[in-house]
Coordinates of C-alpha atoms in Angstrom, one line a residue:
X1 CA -19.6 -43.3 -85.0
X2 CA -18.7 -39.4 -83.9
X3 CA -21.0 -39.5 -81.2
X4 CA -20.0 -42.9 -79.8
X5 CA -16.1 -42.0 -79.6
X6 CA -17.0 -38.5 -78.1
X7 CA -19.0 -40.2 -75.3
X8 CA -15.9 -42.9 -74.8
X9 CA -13.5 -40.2 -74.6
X10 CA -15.5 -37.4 -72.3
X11 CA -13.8 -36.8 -68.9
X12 CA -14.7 -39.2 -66.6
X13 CA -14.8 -38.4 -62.6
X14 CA -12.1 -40.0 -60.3
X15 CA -14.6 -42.9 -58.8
X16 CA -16.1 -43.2 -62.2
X17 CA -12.2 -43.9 -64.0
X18 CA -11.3 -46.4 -61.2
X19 CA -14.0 -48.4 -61.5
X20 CA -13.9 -48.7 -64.5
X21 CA -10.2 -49.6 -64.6
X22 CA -10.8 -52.2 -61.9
X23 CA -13.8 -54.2 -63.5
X24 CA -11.1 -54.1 -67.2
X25 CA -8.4 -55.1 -65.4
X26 CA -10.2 -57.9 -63.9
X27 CA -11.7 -58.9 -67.4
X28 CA -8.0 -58.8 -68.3
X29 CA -7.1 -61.2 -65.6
X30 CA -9.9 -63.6 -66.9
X31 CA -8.3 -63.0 -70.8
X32 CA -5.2 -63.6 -69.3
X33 CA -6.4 -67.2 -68.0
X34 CA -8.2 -68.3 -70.7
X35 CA -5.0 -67.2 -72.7
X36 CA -2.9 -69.3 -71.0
X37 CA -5.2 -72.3 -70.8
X38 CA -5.7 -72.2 -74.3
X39 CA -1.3 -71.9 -74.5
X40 CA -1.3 -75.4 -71.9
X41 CA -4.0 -77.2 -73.5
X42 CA -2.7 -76.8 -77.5
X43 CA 0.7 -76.9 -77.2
X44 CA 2.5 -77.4 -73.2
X45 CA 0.4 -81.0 -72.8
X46 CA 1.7 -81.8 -76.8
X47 CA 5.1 -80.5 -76.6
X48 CA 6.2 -79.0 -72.8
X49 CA 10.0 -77.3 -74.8
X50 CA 7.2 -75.3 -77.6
X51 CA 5.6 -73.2 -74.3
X52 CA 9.1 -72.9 -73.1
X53 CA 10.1 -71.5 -76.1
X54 CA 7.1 -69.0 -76.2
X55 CA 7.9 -68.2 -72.7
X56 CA 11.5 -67.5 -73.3
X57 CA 11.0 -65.5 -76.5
X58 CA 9.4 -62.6 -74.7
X59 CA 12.2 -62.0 -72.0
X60 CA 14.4 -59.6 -74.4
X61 CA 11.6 -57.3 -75.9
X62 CA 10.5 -57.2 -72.4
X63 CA 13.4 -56.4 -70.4
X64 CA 14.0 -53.5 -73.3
X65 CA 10.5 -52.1 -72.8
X66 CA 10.6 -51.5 -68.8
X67 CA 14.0 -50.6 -68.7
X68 CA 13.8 -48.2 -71.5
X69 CA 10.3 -47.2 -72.3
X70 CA 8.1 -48.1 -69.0
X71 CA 10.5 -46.5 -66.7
X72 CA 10.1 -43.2 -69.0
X73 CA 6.6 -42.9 -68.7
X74 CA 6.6 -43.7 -64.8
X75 CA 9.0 -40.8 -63.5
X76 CA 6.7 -38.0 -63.9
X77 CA 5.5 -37.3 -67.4
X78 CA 2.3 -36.7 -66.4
X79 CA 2.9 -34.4 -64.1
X80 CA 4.6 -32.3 -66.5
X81 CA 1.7 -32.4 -68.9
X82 CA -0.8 -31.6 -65.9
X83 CA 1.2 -28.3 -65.3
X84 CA 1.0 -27.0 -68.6
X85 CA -2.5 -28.1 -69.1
X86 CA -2.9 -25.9 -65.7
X87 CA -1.3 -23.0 -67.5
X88 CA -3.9 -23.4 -71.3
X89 CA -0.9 -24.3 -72.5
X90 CA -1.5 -27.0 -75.2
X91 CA 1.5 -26.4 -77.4
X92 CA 3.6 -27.2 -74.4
X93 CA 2.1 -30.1 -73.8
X94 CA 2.1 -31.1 -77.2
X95 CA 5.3 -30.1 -77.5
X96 CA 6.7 -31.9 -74.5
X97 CA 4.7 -35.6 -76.1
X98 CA 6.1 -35.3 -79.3
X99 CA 9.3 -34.7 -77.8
X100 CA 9.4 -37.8 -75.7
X101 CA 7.4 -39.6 -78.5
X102 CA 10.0 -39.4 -81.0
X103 CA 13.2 -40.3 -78.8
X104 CA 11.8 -43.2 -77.6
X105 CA 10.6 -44.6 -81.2
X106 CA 13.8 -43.9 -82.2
X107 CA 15.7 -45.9 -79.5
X108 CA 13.0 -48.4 -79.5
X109 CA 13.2 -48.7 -83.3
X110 CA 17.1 -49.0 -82.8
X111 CA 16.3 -52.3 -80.2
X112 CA 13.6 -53.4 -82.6
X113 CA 16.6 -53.7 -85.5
X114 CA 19.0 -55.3 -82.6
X115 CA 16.3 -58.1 -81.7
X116 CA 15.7 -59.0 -84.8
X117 CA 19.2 -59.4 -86.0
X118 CA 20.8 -60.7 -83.3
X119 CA 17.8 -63.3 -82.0
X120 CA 19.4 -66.2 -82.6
X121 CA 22.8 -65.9 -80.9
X122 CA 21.1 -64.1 -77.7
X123 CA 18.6 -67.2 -77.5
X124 CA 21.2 -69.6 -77.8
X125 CA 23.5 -67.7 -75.2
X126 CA 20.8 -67.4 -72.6
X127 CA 19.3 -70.8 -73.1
X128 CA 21.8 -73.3 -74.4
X129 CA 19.8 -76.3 -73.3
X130 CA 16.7 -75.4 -75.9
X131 CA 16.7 -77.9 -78.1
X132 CA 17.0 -77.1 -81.9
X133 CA 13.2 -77.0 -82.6
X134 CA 12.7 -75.5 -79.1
X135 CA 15.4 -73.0 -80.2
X136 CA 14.7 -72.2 -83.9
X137 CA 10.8 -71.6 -82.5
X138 CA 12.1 -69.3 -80.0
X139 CA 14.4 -67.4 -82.6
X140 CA 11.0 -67.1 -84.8
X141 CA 8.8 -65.6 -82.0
X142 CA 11.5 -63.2 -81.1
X143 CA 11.6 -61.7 -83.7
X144 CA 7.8 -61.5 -84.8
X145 CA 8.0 -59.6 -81.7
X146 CA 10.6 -57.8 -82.0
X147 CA 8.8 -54.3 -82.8
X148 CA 6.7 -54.8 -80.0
X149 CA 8.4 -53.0 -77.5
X150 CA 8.0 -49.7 -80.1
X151 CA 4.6 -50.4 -80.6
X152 CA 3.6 -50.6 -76.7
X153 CA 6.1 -47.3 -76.5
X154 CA 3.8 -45.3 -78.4
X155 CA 0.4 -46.8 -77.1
X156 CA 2.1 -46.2 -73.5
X157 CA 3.0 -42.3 -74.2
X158 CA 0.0 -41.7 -76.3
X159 CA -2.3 -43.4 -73.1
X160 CA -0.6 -41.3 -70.8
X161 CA -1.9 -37.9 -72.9
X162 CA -5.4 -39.5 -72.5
X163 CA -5.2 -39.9 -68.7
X164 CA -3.7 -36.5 -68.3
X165 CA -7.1 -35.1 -69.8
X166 CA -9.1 -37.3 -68.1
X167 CA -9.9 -40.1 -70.2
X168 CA -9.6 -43.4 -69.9
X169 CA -11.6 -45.9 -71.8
X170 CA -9.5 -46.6 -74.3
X171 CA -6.7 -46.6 -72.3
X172 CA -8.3 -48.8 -70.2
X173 CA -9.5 -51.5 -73.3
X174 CA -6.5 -51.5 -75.3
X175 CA -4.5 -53.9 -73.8
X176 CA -7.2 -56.3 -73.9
X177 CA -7.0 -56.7 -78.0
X178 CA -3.0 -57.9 -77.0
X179 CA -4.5 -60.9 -75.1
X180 CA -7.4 -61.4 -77.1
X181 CA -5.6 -61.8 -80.3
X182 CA -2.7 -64.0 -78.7
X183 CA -5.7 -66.1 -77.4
X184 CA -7.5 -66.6 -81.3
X185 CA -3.6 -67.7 -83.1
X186 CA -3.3 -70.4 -80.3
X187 CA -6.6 -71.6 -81.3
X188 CA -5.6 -71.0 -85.3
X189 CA -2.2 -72.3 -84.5
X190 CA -3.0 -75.3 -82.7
X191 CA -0.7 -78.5 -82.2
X192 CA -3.4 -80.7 -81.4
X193 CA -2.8 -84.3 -83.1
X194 CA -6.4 -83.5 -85.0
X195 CA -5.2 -79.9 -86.4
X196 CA -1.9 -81.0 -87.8
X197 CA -1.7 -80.4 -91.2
X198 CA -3.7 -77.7 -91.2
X199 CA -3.1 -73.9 -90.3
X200 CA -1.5 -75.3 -87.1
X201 CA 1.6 -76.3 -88.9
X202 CA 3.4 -73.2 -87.6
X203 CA 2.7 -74.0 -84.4
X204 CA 4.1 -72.1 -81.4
X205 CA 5.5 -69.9 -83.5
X206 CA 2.0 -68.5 -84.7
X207 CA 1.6 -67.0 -81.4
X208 CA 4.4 -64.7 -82.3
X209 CA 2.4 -63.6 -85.1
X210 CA -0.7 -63.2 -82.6
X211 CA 1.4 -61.2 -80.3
X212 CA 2.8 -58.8 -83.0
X213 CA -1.0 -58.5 -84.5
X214 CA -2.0 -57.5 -81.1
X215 CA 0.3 -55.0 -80.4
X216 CA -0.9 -53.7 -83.6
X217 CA -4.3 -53.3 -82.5
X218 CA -3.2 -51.8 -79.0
X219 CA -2.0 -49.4 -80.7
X220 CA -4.7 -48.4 -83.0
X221 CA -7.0 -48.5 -80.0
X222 CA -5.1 -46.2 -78.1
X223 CA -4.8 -43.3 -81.2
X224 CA -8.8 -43.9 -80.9
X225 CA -8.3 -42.1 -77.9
X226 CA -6.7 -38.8 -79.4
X227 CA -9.7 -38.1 -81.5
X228 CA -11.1 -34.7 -80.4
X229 CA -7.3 -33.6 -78.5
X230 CA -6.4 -31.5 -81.5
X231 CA -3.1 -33.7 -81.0
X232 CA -0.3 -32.3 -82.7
X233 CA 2.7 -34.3 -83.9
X234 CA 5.8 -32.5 -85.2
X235 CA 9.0 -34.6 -86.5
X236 CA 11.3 -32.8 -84.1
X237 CA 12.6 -33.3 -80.6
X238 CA 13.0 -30.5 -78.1
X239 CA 16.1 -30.6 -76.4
X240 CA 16.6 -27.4 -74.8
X241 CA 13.5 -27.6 -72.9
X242 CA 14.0 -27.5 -69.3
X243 CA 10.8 -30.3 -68.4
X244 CA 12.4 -32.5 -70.9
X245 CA 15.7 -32.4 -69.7
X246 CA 13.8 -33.0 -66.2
X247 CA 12.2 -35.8 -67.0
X248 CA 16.1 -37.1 -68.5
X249 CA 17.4 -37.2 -65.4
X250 CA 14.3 -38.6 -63.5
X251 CA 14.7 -41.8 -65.8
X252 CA 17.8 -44.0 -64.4
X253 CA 16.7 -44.8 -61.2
X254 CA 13.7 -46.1 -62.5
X255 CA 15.0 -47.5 -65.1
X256 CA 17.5 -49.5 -62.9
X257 CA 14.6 -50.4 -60.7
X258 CA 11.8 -51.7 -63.8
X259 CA 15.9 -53.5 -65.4
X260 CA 16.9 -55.3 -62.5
X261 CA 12.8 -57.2 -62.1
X262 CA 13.6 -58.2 -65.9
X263 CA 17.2 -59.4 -64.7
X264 CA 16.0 -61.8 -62.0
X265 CA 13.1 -63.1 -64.9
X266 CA 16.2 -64.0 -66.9
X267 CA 18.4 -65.5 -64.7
X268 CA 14.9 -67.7 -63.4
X269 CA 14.1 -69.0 -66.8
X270 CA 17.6 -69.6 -67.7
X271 CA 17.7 -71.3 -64.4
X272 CA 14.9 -73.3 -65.7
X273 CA 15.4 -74.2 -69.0
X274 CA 18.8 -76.3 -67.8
X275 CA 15.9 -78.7 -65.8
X276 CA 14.6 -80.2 -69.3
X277 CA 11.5 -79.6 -71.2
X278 CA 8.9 -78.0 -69.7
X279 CA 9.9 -75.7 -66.3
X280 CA 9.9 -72.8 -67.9
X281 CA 6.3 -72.9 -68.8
X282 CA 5.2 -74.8 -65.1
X283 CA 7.0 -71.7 -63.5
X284 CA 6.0 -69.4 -65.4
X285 CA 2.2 -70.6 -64.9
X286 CA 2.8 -70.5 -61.4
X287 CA 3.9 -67.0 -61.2
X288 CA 0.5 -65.9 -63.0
X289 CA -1.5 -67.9 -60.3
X290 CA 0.5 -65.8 -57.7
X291 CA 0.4 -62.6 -59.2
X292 CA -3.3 -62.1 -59.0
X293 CA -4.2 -62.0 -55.5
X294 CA -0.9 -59.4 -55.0
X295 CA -2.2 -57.2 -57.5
X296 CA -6.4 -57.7 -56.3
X297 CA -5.3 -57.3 -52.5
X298 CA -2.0 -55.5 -52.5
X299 CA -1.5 -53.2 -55.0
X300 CA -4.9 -52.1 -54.9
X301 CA -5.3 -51.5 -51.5
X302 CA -1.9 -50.2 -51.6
X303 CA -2.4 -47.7 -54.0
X304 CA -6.3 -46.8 -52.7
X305 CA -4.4 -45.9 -48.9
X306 CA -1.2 -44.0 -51.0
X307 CA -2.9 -40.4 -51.2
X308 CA -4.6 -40.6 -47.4
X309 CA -1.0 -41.3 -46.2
X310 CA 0.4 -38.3 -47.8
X311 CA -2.1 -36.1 -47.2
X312 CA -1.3 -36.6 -43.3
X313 CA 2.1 -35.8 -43.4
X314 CA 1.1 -32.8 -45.6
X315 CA -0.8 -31.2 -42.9
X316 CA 2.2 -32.2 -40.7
X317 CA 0.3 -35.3 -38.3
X318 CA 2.9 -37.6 -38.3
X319 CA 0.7 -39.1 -35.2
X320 CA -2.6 -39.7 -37.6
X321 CA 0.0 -41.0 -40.4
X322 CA 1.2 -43.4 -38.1
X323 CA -2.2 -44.5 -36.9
X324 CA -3.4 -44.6 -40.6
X325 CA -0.8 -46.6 -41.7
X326 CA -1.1 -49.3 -38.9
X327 CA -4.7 -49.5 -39.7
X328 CA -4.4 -50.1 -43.3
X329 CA -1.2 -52.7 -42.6
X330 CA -4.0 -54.8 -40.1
X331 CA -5.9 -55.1 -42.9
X332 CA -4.5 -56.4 -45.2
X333 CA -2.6 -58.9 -43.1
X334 CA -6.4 -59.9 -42.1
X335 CA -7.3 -60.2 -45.3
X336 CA -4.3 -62.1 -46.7
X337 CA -4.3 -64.9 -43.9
X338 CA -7.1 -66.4 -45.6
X339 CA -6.1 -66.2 -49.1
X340 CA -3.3 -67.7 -48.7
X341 CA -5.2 -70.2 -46.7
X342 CA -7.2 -70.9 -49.3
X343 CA -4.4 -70.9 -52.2
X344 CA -2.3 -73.3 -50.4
X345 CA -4.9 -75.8 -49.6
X346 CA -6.4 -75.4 -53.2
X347 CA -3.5 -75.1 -55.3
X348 CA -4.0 -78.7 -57.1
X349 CA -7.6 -77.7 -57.4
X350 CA -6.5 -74.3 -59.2
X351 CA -3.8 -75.4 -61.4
X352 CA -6.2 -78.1 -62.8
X353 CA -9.0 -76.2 -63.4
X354 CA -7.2 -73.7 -64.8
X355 CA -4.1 -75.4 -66.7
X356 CA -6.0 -78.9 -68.1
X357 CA -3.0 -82.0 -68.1
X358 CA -0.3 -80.4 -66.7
X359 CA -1.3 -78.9 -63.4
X360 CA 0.6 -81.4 -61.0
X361 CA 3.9 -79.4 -61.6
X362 CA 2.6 -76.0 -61.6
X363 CA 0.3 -76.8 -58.3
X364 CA 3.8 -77.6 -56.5
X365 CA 5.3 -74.5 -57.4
X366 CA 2.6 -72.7 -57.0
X367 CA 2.6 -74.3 -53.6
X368 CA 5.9 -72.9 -52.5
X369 CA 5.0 -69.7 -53.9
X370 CA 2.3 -68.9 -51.4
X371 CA 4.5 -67.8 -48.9
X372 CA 5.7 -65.2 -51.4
X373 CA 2.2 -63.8 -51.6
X374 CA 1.8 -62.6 -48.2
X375 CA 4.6 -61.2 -48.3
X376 CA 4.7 -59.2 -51.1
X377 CA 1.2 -58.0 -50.7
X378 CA 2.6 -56.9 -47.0
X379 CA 5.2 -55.1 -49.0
X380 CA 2.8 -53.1 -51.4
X381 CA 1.8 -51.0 -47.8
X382 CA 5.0 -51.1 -46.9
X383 CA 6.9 -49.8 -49.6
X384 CA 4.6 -46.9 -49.7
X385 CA 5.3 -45.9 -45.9
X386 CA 8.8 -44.7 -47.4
X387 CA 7.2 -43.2 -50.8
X388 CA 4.6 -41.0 -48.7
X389 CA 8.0 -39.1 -47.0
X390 CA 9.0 -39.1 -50.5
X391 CA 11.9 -41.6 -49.6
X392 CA 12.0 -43.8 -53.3
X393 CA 15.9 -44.3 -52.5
X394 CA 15.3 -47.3 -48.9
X395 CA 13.1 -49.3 -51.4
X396 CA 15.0 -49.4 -54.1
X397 CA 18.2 -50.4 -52.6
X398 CA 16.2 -53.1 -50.4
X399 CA 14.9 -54.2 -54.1
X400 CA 17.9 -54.6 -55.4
X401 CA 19.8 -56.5 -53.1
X402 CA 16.4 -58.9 -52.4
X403 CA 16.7 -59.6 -56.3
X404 CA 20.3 -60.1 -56.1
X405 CA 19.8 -62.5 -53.2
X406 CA 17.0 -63.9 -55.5
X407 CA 19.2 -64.7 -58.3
X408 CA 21.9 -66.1 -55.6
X409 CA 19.3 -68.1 -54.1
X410 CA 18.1 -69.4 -57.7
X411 CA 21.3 -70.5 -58.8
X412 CA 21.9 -72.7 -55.9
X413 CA 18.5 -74.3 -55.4
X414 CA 17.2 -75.3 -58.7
X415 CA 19.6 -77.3 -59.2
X416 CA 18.7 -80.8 -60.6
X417 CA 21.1 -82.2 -58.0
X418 CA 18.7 -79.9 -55.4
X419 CA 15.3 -79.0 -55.3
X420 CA 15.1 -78.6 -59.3
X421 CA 12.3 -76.0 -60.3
X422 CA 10.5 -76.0 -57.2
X423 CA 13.6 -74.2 -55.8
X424 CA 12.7 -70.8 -57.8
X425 CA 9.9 -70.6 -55.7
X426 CA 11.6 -71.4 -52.6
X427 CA 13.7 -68.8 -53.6
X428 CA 11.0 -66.0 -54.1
X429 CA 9.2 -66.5 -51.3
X430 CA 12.7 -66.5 -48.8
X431 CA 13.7 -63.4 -50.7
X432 CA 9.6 -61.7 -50.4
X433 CA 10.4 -62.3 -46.5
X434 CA 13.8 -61.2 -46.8
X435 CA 12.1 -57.3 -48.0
X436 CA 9.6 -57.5 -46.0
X437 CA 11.9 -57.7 -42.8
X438 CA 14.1 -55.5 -44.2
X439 CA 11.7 -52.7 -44.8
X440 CA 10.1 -53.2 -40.7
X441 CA 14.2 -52.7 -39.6
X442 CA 14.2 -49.7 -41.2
X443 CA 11.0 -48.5 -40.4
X444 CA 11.1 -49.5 -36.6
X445 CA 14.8 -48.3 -36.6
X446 CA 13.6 -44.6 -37.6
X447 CA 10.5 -44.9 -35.4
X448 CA 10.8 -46.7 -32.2
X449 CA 7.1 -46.1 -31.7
X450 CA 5.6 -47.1 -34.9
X451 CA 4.6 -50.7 -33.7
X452 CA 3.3 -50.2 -30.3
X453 CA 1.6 -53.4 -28.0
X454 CA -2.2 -52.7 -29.6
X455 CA -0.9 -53.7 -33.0
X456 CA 1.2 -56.7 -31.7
X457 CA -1.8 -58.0 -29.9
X458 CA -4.3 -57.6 -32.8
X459 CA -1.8 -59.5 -34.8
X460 CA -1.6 -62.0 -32.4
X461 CA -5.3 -62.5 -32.7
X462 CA -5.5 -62.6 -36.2
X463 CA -3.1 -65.2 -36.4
X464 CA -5.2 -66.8 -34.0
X465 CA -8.7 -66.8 -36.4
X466 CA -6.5 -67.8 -38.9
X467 CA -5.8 -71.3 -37.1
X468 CA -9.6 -71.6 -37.2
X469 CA -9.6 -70.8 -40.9
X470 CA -6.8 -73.3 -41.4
X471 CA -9.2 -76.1 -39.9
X472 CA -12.2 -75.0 -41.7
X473 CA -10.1 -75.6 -45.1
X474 CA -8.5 -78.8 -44.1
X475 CA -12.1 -80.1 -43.2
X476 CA -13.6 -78.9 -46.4
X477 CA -10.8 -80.2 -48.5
X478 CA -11.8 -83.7 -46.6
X479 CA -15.2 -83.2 -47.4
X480 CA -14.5 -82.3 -51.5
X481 CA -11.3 -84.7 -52.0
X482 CA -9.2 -84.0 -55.6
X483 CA -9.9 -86.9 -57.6
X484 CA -8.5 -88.6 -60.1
X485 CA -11.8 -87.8 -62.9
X486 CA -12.3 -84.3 -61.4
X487 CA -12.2 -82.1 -64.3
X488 CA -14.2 -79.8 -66.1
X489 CA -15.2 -75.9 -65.0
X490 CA -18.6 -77.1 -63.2
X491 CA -17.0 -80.2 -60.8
X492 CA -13.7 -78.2 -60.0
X493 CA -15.7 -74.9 -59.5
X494 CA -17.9 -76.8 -57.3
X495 CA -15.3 -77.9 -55.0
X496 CA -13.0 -74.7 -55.1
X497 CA -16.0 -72.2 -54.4
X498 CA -17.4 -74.8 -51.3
X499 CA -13.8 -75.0 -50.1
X500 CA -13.3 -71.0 -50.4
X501 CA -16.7 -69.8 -49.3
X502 CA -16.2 -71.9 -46.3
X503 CA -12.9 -70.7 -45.1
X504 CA -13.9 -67.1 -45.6
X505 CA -17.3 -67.5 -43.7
X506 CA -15.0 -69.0 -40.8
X507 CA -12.6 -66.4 -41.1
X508 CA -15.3 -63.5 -40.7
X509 CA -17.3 -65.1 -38.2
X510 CA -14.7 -66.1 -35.9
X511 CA -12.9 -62.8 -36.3
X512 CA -16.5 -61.3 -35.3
X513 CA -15.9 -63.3 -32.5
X514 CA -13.2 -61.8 -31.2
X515 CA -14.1 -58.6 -31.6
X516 CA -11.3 -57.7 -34.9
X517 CA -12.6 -54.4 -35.5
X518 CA -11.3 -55.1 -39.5
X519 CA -14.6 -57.8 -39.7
X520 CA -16.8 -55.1 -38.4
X521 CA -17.6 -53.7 -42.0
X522 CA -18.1 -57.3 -43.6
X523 CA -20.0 -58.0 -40.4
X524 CA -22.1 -55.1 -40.7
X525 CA -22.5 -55.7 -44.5
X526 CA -24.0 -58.6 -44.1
X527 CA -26.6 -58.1 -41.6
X528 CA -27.8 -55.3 -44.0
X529 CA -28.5 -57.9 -46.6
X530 CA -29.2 -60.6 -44.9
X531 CA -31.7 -58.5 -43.2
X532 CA -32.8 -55.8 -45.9
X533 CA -37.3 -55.1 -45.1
X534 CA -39.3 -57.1 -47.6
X535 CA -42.0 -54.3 -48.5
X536 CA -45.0 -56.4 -48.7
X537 CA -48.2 -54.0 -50.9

C-alpha cells in the first residue's frame, strides 16, 4: 500500500501533470454526462419540479464556496508556498496552510450552520413558485449539503499544498468520487414507477445525501495526497504574518469576480423556476452541453498560449507578443467555426442521446446557446491579452457589467409573455458578444495596430470554409434525418459521428484549399498516417 501511494504522489514533470490532468478532466466530463443522464432519466422524465429542485438546492452552498473559499485559493496562495519552499522553508509553508486552513473552516463552518438553519426561508424567497414538494425537497437537499462548501474548502487548500510540491494525482482524481457517488444515489434513489416503494422513496432528495457522501470522499482522497509531506497542522492562525495579510487583501477582487458568476446563476434559475415545472433543469442541461467545448477549446488553449504571451513582453517584444497573440486568436476562431457548426446542426441529436425523454427543450436552448460558445471561447484568448500586461482590473469591469446586462437581459426575455426559457439563452449569448466586443474596443483602442489587413483577410477566409462546412452539415443531416424511433447510444452515435466527421473533414480540406496555414498541421498529420511505410520482412 506504501509503495503504491509513494509512486502516486512522486513529482511528476510539467507535460507529465498536464496530461494527466487533461485525460481526468475529460473522464470527469464523461461522469459528469452519465451523471446527469442518470438525474433526466430517474427523476426529470417522472417529475420535471424534483430536478428543479436538485438544481436549485446547490445555488447557496455554491455561491458561498467561490465567493469565499475558491476566490481564496485563486489569488496567489501558491505562489506564496513556492517562495518559501524556494527558501527550505517548510515551517513557513506549513505555517502559512494551516493559517489559511483554519480561517476558512471557521467561516465556512459559520455558513455551513447559516444554510442549514435558514434553508427553508432562503428557498422560499428565491423560488416562490416551487411547489410544496418541489420546495420541501429542495429545503432537504440544501441542507444535506450544507457542509459541503467546508469540505471542498479543505480538499481545495490541502490540493493546492500537493500542486505546490509537484503532485497531482490525487488532486487530479478526487473530484471524480463527488460525481461518482452522486451518480450511484440516483440509481439507489430512483423514482422510476418500478422502484417505488423501495429505497427510492426518498427520491430526489437522496442525491443530497449522494452529494454530501461525495464530498466526504473528496476529501479523504485529497489528505491521501499529504502522506509523505510531513504536513503539520497547528490549531492556530497567524495573523501578523506579512504573506497572510497579502494574500487578505489579494482576496476581494476575486472574490467579487467568482460572487457576481454565482449572482447571474441565481437570478437565471429564479428567472426560470416562475416558467413552471421543469426549466430549471432543461436550462441547466443546456449550459452543461455548452460548457464543454469552451473549456476543451477555450480554456485549454487559452491557458496552454498564457505563459508564451508573457514571456514575450518579459523580454520586452511587444512586436512578437502581438504576432503571437494574433496567431493563437486565428486559431481558435478556425477551430470554433466548425464546432459550433456542428453543435447547432446536431443539437436535437445531442440532447437526446445524451438526456433520454426530455431532450426537445434542452436541444432549443441549447440551440440559442451556440452563439454563446464562440464567443466565449474567443474570450478565453482574449481575456488573457489583458492578464499577460498584468491588467486583471479591464476584464473584470467588462465582466461585471456583461453579467449585469445578463441579468437585465434575463428579466425581460424569459418572460412567459416573451420568449419564456429560451430567452436565458438569448440572453447569454447577446451578452458573450457583448464582452467579446467590448474587450476588441479596448484592445484596438490601446493598439491601433494590433489588427492589421493580414488578419482581417484570413478571417475573411475562414468564414468563407466555414460556408462550405455549413453545407457539408446541412447535407449530412439530410442524409442521417432525426427520427422519431432514433434512440439508443449505437443509432444516435451513428448519426452524430457521420454528421461530425464529415463537417470536420470538409472544414480541413477546404481550408487546405485555401492555403489557411492553421490546417497545415492537421494537413501534415494526416499525410504522415495515412501514409506511414509498411515494413514488409
Amino acid at each position: 500500500m506504501n509503495r503504491v501511494l509513494n509512486r502516486a504522489n512522486k513529482r511528476v514533470s510539467l507535460g507529465g501533470a498536464a496530461a494527466l490532468l487533461i485525460v481526468v478532466a475529460l473522464f470527469g466530463q464523461l461522469l459528469g454526462f452519465f451523471r446527469n443522464r442518470l438525474v433526466s432519466t430517474n427523476f426529470t422524465v417522472v417529475d420535471p419540479g424534483s430536478s428543479d429542485a436538485f438544481f436549485a438546492a446547490f445555488l447557496i452552498p455554491d455561491f458561498f464556496f467561490y465567493t469565499i473559499a475558491a476566490g481564496a485559493l485563486g489569488v496567489a496562495f501558491m505562489p506564496f508556498l513556492s517562495d518559501h519552499l524556494a527558501r527550505g522553508d517548510r515551517k513557513g509553508v506549513w505555517e502559512l496552510v494551516t493559517s489559511l486552513l483554519n480561517m476558512l473552516a471557521i467561516v465556512m463552518l459559520v455558513v455551513g450552520v447559516i444554510i442549514f438553519l435558514f434553508a427553508e426561508p432562503i428557498m422560499s424567497t428565491l423560488f416562490p413558485r416551487l411547489s410544496g414538494e418541489h420546495l420541501h425537497q429542495a429545503v432537504m437537499i440544501m441542507r444535506f449539503i450544507a457542509f459541503n462548501p467546508l469540505l471542498f474548502t479543505l480538499s481545495g487548500v490541502l490540493t493546492s499544498v500537493q500542486q505546490t510540491f509537484g503532485r497531482f494525482f490525487f488532486f487530479a482524481i478526487a473530484p471524480l468520487f463527488y460525481n461518482l457517488s452522486i451518480m450511484i444515489s440516483a440509481l439507489i434513489f430512483s423514482i422510476a414507477p418500478h422502484r417505488v416503494g423501495g429505497p427510492g422513496h426518498l427520491g430526489i432528495t437522496g442525491l443530497g445525501i449522494g452529494a454530501l457522501i461525495g464530498a466526504i470522499f473528496q476529501l479523504l482522497i485529497s489528505c491521501l495526497g499529504l502522506v509523505g509531506l510531513k504536513f503539520h497542522w497547528r490549531p492556530r492562525i497567524l495573523w501578523r504574518s506579512r504573506d497572510f495579510h497579502t494574500i487578505l487583501r489579494q482576496l476581494p477582487p476575486r472574490s467579487i469576480d467568482q460572487g457576481i458568476d454565482q449572482i447571474n446563476s441565481i437570478v437565471e434559475t429564479n428567472r426560470a423556476s416562475l416558467l413552471g415545472a421543469g426549466p430549471i433543469s432543461y436550462y441547466n442541461y443546456a449550459l452543461i452541453l455548452h460548457n464543454v467545448p469552451i473549456m476543451l477549446f477555450g480554456t485549454s488553449i487559452a491557458t496552454a498560449a498564457f505563459p508564451r504571451l508573457t514571456a514575450r513582453l518579459s523580454q520586452n517584444r511587444p512586436d512578437l507578443f502581438r504576432k503571437d497573440f494574433l496567431s493563437i486568436l486565428r486559431t481558435m476562431i478556425w477551430i470554433s467555426l466548425p464546432v459550433i457548426v456542428i453543435c447547432f446542426f446536431c443539437r436535437a441529436y445531442l440532447a437526446r442521446l445524451l438526456f433520454g425523454k426530455v431532450a426537445q427543450p434542452i436541444a432549443l436552448i441549447f440551440g440559442y446557446l451556440t452563439a454563446a460558445i464562440f464567443f466565449r471561447i474567443i474570450y478565453s484568448i482574449m481575456s488573457r491579452y489583458f492578464y499577460a500586461q498584468k491588467d486583471t482590473k479591464t476584464p473584470l469591469l467588462v465582466s461585471i457589467f456583461a453579467i449585469a446586462l445578463n441579468i437585465f437581459l434575463a428579466v425581460n426575455l424569459a418572460k412567459p409573455q416573451a420568449y419564456g426559457i429560451a430567452g436565458l439563452a438569448m440572453a447569454q449569448s447577446f451578452v458573450a458578444a457583448s464582452e467579446v466586443a467590448i474587450l476588441l474596443t479596448v484592445m484596438l483602442f490601446r493598439d491601433h495596430r494590433l489588427l492589421n489587413m493580414a488578419f482581417w483577410g484570413g478571417v475573411a477566409r475562414i468564414l468563407s470554409v466555414t460556408g462550405f462546412s455549413v453545407l457539408a452539415a446541412f447535407v449530412m443531416l439530410s442524409i442521417f434525418p432525426l427520427r422519431v424511433a432514433d434512440v439508443g447510444f449505437l443509432i444516435l452515435g451513428a448519426k452524430l459521428g457521420s454528421i461530425t466527421l464529415v463537417t470536420l473533414l470538409v472544414h480541413v480540406a477546404v481550408s487546405s484549399l485555401f492555403e489557411l496555414e492553421e490546417a497545415a498541421p492537421i494537413v501534415a498529420k494526416i499525410k504522415q498516417i495515412v501514409l506511414w511505410p509498411v515494413k514488409i520482412e
